[in-house]
PDB file of C-alpha atoms in Angstrom:
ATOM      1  CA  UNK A   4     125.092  88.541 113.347  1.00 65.00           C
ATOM      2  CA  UNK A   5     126.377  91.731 115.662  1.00 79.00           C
ATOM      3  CA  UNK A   6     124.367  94.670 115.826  1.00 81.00           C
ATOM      4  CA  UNK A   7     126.565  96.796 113.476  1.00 86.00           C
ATOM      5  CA  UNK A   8     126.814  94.105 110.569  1.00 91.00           C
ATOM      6  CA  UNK A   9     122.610  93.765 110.790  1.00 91.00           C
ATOM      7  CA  UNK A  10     122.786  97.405 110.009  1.00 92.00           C
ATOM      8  CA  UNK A  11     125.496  97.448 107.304  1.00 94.00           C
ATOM      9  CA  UNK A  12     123.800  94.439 105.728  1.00 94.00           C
ATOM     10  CA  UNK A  13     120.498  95.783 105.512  1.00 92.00           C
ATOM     11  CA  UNK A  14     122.580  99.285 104.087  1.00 93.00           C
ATOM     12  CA  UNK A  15     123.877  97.161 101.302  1.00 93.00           C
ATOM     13  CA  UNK A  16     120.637  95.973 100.471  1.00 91.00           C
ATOM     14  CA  UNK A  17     119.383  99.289 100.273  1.00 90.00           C
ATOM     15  CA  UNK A  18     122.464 100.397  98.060  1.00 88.00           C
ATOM     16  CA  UNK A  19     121.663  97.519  96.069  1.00 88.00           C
ATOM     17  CA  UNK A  20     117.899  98.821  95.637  1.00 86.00           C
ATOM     18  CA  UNK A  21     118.495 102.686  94.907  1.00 81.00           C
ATOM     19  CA  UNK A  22     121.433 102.087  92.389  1.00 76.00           C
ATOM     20  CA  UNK A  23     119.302  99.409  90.663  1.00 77.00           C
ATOM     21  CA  UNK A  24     116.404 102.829  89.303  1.00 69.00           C
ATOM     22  CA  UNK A  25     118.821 103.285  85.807  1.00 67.00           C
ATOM     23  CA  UNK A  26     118.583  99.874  85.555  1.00 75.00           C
ATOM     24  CA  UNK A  27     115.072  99.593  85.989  1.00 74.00           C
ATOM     25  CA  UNK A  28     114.620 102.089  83.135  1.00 71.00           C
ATOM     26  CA  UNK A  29     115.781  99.624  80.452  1.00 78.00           C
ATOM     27  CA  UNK A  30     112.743  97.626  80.389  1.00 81.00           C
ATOM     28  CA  UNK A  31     110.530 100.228  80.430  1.00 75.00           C
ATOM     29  CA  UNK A  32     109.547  98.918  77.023  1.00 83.00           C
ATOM     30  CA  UNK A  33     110.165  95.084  77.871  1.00 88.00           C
ATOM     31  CA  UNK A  34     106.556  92.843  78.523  1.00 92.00           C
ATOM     32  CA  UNK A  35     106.702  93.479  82.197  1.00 90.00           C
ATOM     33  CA  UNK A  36     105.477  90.270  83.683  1.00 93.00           C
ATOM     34  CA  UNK A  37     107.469  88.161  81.532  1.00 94.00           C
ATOM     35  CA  UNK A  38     110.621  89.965  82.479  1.00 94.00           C
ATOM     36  CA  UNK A  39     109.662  89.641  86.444  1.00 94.00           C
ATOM     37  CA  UNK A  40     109.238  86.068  86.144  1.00 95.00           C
ATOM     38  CA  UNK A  41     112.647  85.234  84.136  1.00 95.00           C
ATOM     39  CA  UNK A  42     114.096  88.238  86.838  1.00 95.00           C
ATOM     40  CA  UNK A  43     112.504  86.367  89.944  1.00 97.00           C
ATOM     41  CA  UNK A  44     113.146  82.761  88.492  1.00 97.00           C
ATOM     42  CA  UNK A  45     116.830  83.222  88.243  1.00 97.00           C
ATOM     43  CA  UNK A  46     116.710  84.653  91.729  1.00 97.00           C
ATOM     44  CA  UNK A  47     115.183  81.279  93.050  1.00 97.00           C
ATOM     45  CA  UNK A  48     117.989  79.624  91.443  1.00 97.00           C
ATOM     46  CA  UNK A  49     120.578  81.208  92.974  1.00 97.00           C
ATOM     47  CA  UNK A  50     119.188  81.339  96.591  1.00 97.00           C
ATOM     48  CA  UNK A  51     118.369  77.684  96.466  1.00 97.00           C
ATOM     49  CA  UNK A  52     121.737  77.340  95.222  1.00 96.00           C
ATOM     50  CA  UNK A  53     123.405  79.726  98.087  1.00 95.00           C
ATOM     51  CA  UNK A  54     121.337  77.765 100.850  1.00 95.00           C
ATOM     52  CA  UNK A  55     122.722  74.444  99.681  1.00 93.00           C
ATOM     53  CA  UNK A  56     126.203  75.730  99.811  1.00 93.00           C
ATOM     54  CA  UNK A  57     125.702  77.548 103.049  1.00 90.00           C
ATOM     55  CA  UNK A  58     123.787  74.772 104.649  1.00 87.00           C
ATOM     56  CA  UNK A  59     121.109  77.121 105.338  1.00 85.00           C
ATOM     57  CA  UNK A  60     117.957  74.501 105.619  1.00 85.00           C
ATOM     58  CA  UNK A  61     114.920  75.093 103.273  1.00 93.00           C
ATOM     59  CA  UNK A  62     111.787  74.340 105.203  1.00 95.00           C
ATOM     60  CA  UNK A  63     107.936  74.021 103.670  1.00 95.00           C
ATOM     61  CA  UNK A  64     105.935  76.455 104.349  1.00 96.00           C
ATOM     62  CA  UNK A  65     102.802  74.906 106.964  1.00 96.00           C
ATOM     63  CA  UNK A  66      99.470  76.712 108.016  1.00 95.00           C
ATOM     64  CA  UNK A  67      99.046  80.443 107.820  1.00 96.00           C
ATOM     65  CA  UNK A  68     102.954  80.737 106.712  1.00 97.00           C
ATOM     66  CA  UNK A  69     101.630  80.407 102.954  1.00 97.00           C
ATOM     67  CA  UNK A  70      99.434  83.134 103.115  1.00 97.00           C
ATOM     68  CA  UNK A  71     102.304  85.559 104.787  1.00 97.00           C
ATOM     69  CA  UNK A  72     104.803  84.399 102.186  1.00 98.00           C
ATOM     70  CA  UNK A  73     102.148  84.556  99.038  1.00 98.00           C
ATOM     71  CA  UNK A  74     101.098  88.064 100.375  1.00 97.00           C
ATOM     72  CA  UNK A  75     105.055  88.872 100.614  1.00 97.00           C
ATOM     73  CA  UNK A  76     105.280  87.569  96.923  1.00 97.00           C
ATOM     74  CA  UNK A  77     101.646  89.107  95.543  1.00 97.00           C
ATOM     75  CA  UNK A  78     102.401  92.628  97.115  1.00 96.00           C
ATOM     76  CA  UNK A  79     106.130  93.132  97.436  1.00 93.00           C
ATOM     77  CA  UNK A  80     107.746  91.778  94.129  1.00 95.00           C
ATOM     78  CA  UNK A  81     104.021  91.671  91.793  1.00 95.00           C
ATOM     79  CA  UNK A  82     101.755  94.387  92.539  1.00 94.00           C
ATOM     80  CA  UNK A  83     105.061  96.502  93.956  1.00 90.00           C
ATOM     81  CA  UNK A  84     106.363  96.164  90.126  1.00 87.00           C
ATOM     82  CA  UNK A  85     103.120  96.669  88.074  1.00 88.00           C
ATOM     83  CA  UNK A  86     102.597 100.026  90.600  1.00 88.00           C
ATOM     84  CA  UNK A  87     105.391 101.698  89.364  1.00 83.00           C
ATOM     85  CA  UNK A  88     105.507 100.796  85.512  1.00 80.00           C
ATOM     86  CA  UNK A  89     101.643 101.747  85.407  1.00 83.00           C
ATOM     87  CA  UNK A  90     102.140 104.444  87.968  1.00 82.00           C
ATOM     88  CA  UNK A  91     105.194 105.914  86.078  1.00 76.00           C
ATOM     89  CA  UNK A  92     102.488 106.621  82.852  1.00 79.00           C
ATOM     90  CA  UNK A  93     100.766 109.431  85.086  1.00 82.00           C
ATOM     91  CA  UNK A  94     103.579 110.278  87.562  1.00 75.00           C
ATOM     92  CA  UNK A  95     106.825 111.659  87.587  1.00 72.00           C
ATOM     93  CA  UNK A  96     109.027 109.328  89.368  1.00 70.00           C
ATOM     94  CA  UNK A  97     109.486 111.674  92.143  1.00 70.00           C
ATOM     95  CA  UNK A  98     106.315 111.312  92.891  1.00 76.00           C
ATOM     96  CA  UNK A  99     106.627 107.155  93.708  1.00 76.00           C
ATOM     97  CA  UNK A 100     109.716 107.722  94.800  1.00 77.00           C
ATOM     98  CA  UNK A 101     108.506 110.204  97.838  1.00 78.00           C
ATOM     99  CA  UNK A 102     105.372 107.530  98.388  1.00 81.00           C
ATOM    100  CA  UNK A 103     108.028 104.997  98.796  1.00 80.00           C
ATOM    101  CA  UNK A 104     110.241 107.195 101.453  1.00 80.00           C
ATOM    102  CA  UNK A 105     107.164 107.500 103.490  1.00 86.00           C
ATOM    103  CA  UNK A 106     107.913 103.820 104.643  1.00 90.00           C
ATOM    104  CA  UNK A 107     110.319 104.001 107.569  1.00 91.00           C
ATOM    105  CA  UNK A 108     107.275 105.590 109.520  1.00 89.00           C
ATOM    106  CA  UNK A 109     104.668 102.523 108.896  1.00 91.00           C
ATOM    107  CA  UNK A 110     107.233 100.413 109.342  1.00 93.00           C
ATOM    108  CA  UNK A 111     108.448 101.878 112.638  1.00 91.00           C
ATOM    109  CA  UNK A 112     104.785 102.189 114.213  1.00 90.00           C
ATOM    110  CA  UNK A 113     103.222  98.660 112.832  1.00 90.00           C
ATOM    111  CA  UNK A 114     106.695  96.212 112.799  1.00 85.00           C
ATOM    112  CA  UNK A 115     107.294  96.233 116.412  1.00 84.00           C
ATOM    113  CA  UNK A 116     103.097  95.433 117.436  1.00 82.00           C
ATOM    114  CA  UNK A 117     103.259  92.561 114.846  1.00 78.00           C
ATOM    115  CA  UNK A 118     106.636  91.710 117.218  1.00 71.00           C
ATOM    116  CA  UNK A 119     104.757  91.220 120.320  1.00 75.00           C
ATOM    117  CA  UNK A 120     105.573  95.188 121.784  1.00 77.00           C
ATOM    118  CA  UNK A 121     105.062  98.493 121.028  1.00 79.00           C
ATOM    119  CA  UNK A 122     106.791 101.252 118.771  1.00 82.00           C
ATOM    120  CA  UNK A 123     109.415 103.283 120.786  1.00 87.00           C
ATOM    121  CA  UNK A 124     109.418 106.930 120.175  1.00 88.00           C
ATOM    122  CA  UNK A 125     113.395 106.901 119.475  1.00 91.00           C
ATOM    123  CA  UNK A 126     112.519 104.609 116.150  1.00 91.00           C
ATOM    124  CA  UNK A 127     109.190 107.128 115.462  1.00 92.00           C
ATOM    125  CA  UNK A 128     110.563 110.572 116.021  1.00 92.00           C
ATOM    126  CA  UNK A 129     114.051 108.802 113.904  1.00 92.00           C
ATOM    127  CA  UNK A 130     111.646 107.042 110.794  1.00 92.00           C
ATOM    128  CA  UNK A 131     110.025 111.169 111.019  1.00 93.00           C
ATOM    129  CA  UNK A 132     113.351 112.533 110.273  1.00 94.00           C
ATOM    130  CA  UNK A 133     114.252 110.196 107.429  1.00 93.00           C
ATOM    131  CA  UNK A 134     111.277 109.989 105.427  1.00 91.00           C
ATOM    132  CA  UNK A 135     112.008 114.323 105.394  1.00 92.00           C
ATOM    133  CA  UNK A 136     115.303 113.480 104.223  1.00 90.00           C
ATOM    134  CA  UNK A 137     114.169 110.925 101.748  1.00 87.00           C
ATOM    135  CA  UNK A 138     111.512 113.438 100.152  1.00 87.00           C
ATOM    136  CA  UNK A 139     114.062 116.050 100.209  1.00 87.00           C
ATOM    137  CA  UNK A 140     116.705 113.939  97.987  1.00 85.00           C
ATOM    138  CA  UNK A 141     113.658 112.454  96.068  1.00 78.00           C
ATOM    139  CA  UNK A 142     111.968 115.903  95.274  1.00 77.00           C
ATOM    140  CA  UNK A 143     108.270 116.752  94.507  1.00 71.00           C
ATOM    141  CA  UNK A 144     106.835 115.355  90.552  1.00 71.00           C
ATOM    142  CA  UNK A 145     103.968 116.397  88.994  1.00 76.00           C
ATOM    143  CA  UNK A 146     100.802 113.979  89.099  1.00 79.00           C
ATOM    144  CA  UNK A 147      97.419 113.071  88.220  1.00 83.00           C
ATOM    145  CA  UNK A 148      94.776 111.259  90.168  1.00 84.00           C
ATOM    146  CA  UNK A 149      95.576 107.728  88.925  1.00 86.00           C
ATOM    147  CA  UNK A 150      99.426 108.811  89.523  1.00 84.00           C
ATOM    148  CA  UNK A 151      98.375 109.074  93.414  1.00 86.00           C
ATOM    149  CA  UNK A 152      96.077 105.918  93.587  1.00 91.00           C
ATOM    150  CA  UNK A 153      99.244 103.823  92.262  1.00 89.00           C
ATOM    151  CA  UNK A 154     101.787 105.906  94.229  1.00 88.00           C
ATOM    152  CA  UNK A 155      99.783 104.525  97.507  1.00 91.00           C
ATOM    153  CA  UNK A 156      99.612 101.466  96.530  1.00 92.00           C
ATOM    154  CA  UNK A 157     103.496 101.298  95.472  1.00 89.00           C
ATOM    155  CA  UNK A 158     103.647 102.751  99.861  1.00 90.00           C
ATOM    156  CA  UNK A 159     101.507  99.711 101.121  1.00 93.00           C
ATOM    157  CA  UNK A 160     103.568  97.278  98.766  1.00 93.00           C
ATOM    158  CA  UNK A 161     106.879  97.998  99.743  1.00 91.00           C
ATOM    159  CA  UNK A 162     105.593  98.210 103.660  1.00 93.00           C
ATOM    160  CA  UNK A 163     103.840  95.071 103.264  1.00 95.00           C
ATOM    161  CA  UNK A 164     107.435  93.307 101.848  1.00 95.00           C
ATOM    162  CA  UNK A 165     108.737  93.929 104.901  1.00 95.00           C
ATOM    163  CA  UNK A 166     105.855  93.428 107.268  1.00 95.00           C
ATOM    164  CA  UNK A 167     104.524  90.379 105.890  1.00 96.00           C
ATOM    165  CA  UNK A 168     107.951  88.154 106.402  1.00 95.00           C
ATOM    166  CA  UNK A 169     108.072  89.034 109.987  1.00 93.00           C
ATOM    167  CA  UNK A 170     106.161  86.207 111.431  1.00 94.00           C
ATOM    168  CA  UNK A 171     107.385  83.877 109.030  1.00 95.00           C
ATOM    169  CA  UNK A 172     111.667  84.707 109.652  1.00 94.00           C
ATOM    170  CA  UNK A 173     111.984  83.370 112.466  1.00 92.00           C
ATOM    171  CA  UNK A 174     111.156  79.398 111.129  1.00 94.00           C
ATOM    172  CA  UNK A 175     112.475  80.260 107.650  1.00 96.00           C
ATOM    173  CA  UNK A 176     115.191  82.674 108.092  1.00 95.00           C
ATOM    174  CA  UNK A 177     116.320  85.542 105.264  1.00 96.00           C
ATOM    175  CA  UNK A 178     117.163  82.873 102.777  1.00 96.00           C
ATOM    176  CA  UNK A 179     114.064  80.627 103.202  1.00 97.00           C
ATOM    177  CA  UNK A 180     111.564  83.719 103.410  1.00 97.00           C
ATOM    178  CA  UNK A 181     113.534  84.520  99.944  1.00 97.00           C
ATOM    179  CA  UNK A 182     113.927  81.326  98.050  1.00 97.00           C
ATOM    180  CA  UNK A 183     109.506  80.471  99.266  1.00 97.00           C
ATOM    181  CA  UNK A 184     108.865  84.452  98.111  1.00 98.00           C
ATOM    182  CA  UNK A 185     110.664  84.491  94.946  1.00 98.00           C
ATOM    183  CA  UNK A 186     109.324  80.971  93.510  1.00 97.00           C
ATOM    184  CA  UNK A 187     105.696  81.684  94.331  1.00 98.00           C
ATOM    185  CA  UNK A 188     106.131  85.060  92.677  1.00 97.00           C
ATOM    186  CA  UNK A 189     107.372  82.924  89.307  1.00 97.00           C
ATOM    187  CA  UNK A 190     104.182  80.685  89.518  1.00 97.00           C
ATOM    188  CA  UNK A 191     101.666  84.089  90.047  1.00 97.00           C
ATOM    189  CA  UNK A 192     104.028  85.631  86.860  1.00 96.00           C
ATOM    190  CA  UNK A 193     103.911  82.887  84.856  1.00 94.00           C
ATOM    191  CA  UNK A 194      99.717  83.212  84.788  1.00 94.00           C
ATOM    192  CA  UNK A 195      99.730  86.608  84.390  1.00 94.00           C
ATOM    193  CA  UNK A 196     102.369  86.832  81.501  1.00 93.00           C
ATOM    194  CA  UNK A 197     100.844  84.542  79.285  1.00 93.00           C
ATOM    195  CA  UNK A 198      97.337  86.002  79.698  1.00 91.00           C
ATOM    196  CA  UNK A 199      98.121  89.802  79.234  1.00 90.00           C
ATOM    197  CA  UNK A 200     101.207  89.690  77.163  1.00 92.00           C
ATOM    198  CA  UNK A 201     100.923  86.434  75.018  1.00 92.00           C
ATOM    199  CA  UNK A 202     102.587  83.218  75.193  1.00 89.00           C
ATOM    200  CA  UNK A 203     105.525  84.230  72.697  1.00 91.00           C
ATOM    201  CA  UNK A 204     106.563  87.385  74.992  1.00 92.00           C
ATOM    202  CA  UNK A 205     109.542  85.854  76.011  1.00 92.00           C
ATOM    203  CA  UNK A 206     110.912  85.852  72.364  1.00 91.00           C
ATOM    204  CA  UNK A 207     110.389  89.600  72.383  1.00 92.00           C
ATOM    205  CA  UNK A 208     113.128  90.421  75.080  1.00 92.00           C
ATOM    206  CA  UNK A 209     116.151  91.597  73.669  1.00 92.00           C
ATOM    207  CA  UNK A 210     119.297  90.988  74.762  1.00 92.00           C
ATOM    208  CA  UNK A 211     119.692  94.111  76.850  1.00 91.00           C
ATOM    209  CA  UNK A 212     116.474  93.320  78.415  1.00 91.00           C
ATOM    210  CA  UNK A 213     117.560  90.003  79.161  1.00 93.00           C
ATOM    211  CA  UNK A 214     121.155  91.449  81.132  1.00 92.00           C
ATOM    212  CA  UNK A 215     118.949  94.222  82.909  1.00 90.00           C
ATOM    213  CA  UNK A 216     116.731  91.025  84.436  1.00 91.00           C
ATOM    214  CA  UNK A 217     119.804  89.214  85.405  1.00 94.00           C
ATOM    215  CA  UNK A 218     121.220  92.108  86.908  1.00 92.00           C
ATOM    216  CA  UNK A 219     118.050  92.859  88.861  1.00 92.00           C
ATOM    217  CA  UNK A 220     117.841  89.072  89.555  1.00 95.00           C
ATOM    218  CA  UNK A 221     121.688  88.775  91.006  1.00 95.00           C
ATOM    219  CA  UNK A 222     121.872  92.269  92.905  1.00 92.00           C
ATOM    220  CA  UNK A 223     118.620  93.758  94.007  1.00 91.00           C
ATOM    221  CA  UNK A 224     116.664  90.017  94.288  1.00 94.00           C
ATOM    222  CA  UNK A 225     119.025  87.137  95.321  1.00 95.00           C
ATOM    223  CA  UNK A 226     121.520  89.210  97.255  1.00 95.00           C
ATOM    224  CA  UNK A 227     119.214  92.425  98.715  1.00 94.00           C
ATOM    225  CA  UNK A 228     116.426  90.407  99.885  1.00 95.00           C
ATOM    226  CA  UNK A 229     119.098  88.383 101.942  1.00 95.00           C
ATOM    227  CA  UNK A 230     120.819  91.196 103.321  1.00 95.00           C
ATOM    228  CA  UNK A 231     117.539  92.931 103.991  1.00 95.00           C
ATOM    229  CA  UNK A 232     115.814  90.091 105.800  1.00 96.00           C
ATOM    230  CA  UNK A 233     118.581  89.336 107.725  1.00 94.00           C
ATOM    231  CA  UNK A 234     118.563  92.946 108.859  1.00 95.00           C
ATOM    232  CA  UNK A 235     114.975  92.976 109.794  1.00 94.00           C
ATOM    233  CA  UNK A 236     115.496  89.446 111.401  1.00 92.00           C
ATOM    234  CA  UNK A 237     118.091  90.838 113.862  1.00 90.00           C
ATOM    235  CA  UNK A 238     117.558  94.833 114.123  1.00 90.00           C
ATOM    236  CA  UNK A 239     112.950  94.366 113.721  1.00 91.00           C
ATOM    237  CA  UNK A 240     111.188  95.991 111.107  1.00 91.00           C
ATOM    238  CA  UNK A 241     110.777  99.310 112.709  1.00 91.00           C
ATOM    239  CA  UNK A 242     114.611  99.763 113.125  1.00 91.00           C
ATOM    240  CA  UNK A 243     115.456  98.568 110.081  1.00 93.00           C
ATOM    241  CA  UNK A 244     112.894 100.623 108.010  1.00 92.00           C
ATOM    242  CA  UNK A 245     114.824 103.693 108.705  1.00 93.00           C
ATOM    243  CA  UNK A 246     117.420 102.115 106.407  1.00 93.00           C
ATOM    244  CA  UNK A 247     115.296 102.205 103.183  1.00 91.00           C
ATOM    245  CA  UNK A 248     116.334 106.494 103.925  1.00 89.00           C
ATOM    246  CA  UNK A 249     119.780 105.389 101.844  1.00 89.00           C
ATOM    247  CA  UNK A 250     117.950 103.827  98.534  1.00 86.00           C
ATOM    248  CA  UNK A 251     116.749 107.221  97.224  1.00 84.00           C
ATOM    249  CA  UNK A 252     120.754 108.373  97.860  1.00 85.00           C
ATOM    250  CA  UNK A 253     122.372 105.342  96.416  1.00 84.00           C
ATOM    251  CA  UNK A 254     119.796 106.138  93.160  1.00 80.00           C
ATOM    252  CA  UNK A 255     120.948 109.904  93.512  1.00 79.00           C
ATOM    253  CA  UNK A 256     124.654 108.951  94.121  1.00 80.00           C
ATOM    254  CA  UNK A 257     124.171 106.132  91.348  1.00 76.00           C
ATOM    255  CA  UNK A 258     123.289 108.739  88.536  1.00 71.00           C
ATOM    256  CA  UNK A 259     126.383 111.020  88.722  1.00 75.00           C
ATOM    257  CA  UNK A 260     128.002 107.827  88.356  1.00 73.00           C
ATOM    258  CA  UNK A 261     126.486 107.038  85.411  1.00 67.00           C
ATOM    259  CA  UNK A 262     127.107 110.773  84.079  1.00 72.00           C
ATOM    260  CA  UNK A 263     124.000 112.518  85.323  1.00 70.00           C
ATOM    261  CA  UNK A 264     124.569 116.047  86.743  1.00 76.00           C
ATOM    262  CA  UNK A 265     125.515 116.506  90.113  1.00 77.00           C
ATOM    263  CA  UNK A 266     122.813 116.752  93.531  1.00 76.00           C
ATOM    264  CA  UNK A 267     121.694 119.930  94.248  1.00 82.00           C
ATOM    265  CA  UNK A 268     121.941 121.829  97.397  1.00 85.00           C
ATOM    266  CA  UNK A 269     118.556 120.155  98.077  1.00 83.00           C
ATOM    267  CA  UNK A 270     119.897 116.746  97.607  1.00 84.00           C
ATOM    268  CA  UNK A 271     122.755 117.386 100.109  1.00 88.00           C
ATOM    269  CA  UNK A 272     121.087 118.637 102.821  1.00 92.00           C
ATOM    270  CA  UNK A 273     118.672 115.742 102.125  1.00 89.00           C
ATOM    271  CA  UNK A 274     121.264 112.980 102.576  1.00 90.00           C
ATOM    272  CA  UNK A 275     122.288 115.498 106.075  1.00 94.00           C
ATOM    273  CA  UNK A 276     118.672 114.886 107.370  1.00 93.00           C
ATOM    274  CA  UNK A 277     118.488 111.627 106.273  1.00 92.00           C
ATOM    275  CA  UNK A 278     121.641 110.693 108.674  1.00 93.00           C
ATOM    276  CA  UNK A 279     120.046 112.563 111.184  1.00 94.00           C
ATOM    277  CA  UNK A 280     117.381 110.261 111.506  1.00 92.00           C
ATOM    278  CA  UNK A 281     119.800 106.775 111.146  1.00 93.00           C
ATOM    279  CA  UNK A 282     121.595 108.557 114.114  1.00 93.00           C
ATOM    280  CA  UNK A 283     118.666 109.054 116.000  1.00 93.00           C
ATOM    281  CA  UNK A 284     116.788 105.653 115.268  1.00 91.00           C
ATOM    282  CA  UNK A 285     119.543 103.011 115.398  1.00 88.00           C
ATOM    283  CA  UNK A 286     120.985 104.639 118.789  1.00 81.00           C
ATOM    284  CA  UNK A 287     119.257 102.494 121.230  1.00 57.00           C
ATOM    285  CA  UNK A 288     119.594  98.849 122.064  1.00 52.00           C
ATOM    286  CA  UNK A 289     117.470  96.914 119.589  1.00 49.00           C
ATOM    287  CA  UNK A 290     114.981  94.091 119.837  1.00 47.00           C
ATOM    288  CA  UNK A 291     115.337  91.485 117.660  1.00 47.00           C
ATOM    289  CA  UNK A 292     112.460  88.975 116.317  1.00 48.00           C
ATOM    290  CA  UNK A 293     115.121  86.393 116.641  1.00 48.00           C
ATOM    291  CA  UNK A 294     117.870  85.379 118.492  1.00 40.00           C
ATOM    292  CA  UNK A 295     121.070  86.899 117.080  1.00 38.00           C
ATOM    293  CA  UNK A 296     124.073  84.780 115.763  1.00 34.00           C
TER     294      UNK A 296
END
């Protein structure tokens, strides 16, 4: 995979994430880890699927790679999702939202040491610039204490998604890290639903609920975590954190589709700072974790 198709996959991906937030709001009301594990069950599927027909080989996991790909699972599709339903109930979603855009920044000083070299101020002073762009698009929320504590933990979730599969992609690749990630996140779901939401919870998801999860489970699951790994795999974490800068725009962009009002001037020069930053980042040579195709 070339240089500029890491960086338009791992784009989509992020599309794929910040026009998935209206989405997300239909199951506000839905038993939330029963709809994760139907959502991330489906996803398994279709990845195991997709690597069959692609002749991408599954490998098991051996040694320490289960505890990088539970901790990818636990933080980055469990915890991640229970942060921002519980977080939302003290928090405007701003508030998450701008905890989330403070990625790029972790990601561009911690991915390249777990790499084997250190963060290069290019990718620093670029992750800077976008998380100011992100936070200007996202806006500031009102909040409570409790809305913070979950807020950081929604930051080290998201970070840790990324972070976590980087020792593990170069054995597994994007689609094994994904298929390994989404499964084990199914067998942590299916204990939790049953024990805080009942074994019957499933019957309570109505039929919108049910095209919401398959929606999440087809776009921002099975095809984003593809597109995103394989962008981290070639481009390294640091690099291609600056590219979670476009999921607060795609959500932005996605609700004046939808028939929400237009951006404000705010928003605009948001997106401006966030391509700034991209410009700044992605301009030198990268180093990928793995050899490129």
């Amino acid at each position: 995979m070339t240089r500029s198709l890491s960086v338009a996959a791992g784009s989509a991906g992020m599309c794929c994430v910040g026009g998935s937030v209206a989405v997300s709001g239909v199951l506000a009301d839905a038993p939330l880890f029963t709809t994760q594990a139907v959502r991330y069950a489906l996803a398994c599927l279709l990845l195991i699927a997709f690597a069959r027909l692609s002749r991408s080989g599954l490998v098991r996991p051996r040694g320490t790679e289960w505890l990088w790909l539970a901790g990818i699972a636990a933080t980055g599709l469990v915890v991640f999702n229970l942060a921002l339903v519980q977080g939302a109930k003290h928090a405007e979603p701003a508030v998450l939202g701008v905890a989330v855009a403070c990625v790029p920044l972790l990601l561009a000083a911690a991915g390249p040491k777990l790499a084997g070299h250190g963060p290069r101020r290019t990718v620093l002073a670029g992750a800077l610039v976008v998380t100011l762009g992100a936070v200007l698009v996202q806006g500031l929320g009102r909040t409570d204490g409790t809305g913070v504590a979950w807020a950081a933990v929604a930051f080290g979730c998201e970070a840790a998604f990324t972070l976590l599969a980087v020792p593990v992609l170069g054995r597994h690749g994007p689609v094994g890290v994904s298929v390994h990630t989404t499964w084990l996140a199914v067998a942590m779901l299916a204990v939790l639903g049953p024990l805080h939401e009942g074994p019957a919870a499933i019957t309570r998801l109505s039929r919108t609920d049910l095209l919401a999860g398959a929606y999440l489970a087809v776009a921002v699951t099975a095809v984003a975590f593809v597109l995103w790994y394989a962008c981290v795999s070639r481009l390294g974490a640091g690099r291609a954190g600056l590219l979670t800068g476009i999921a607060p725009i795609a959500a932005a962009l996605a609700g004046v589709a939808l028939g929400g009002p237009a951006p404000r001037a705010g928003v605009w020069m948001g997106i401006a700072v966030v391509s700034a930053g991209l410009v700044i980042g992605l301009r030198a040579a990268p180093a990928p974790l793995v050899a490129a195709d």
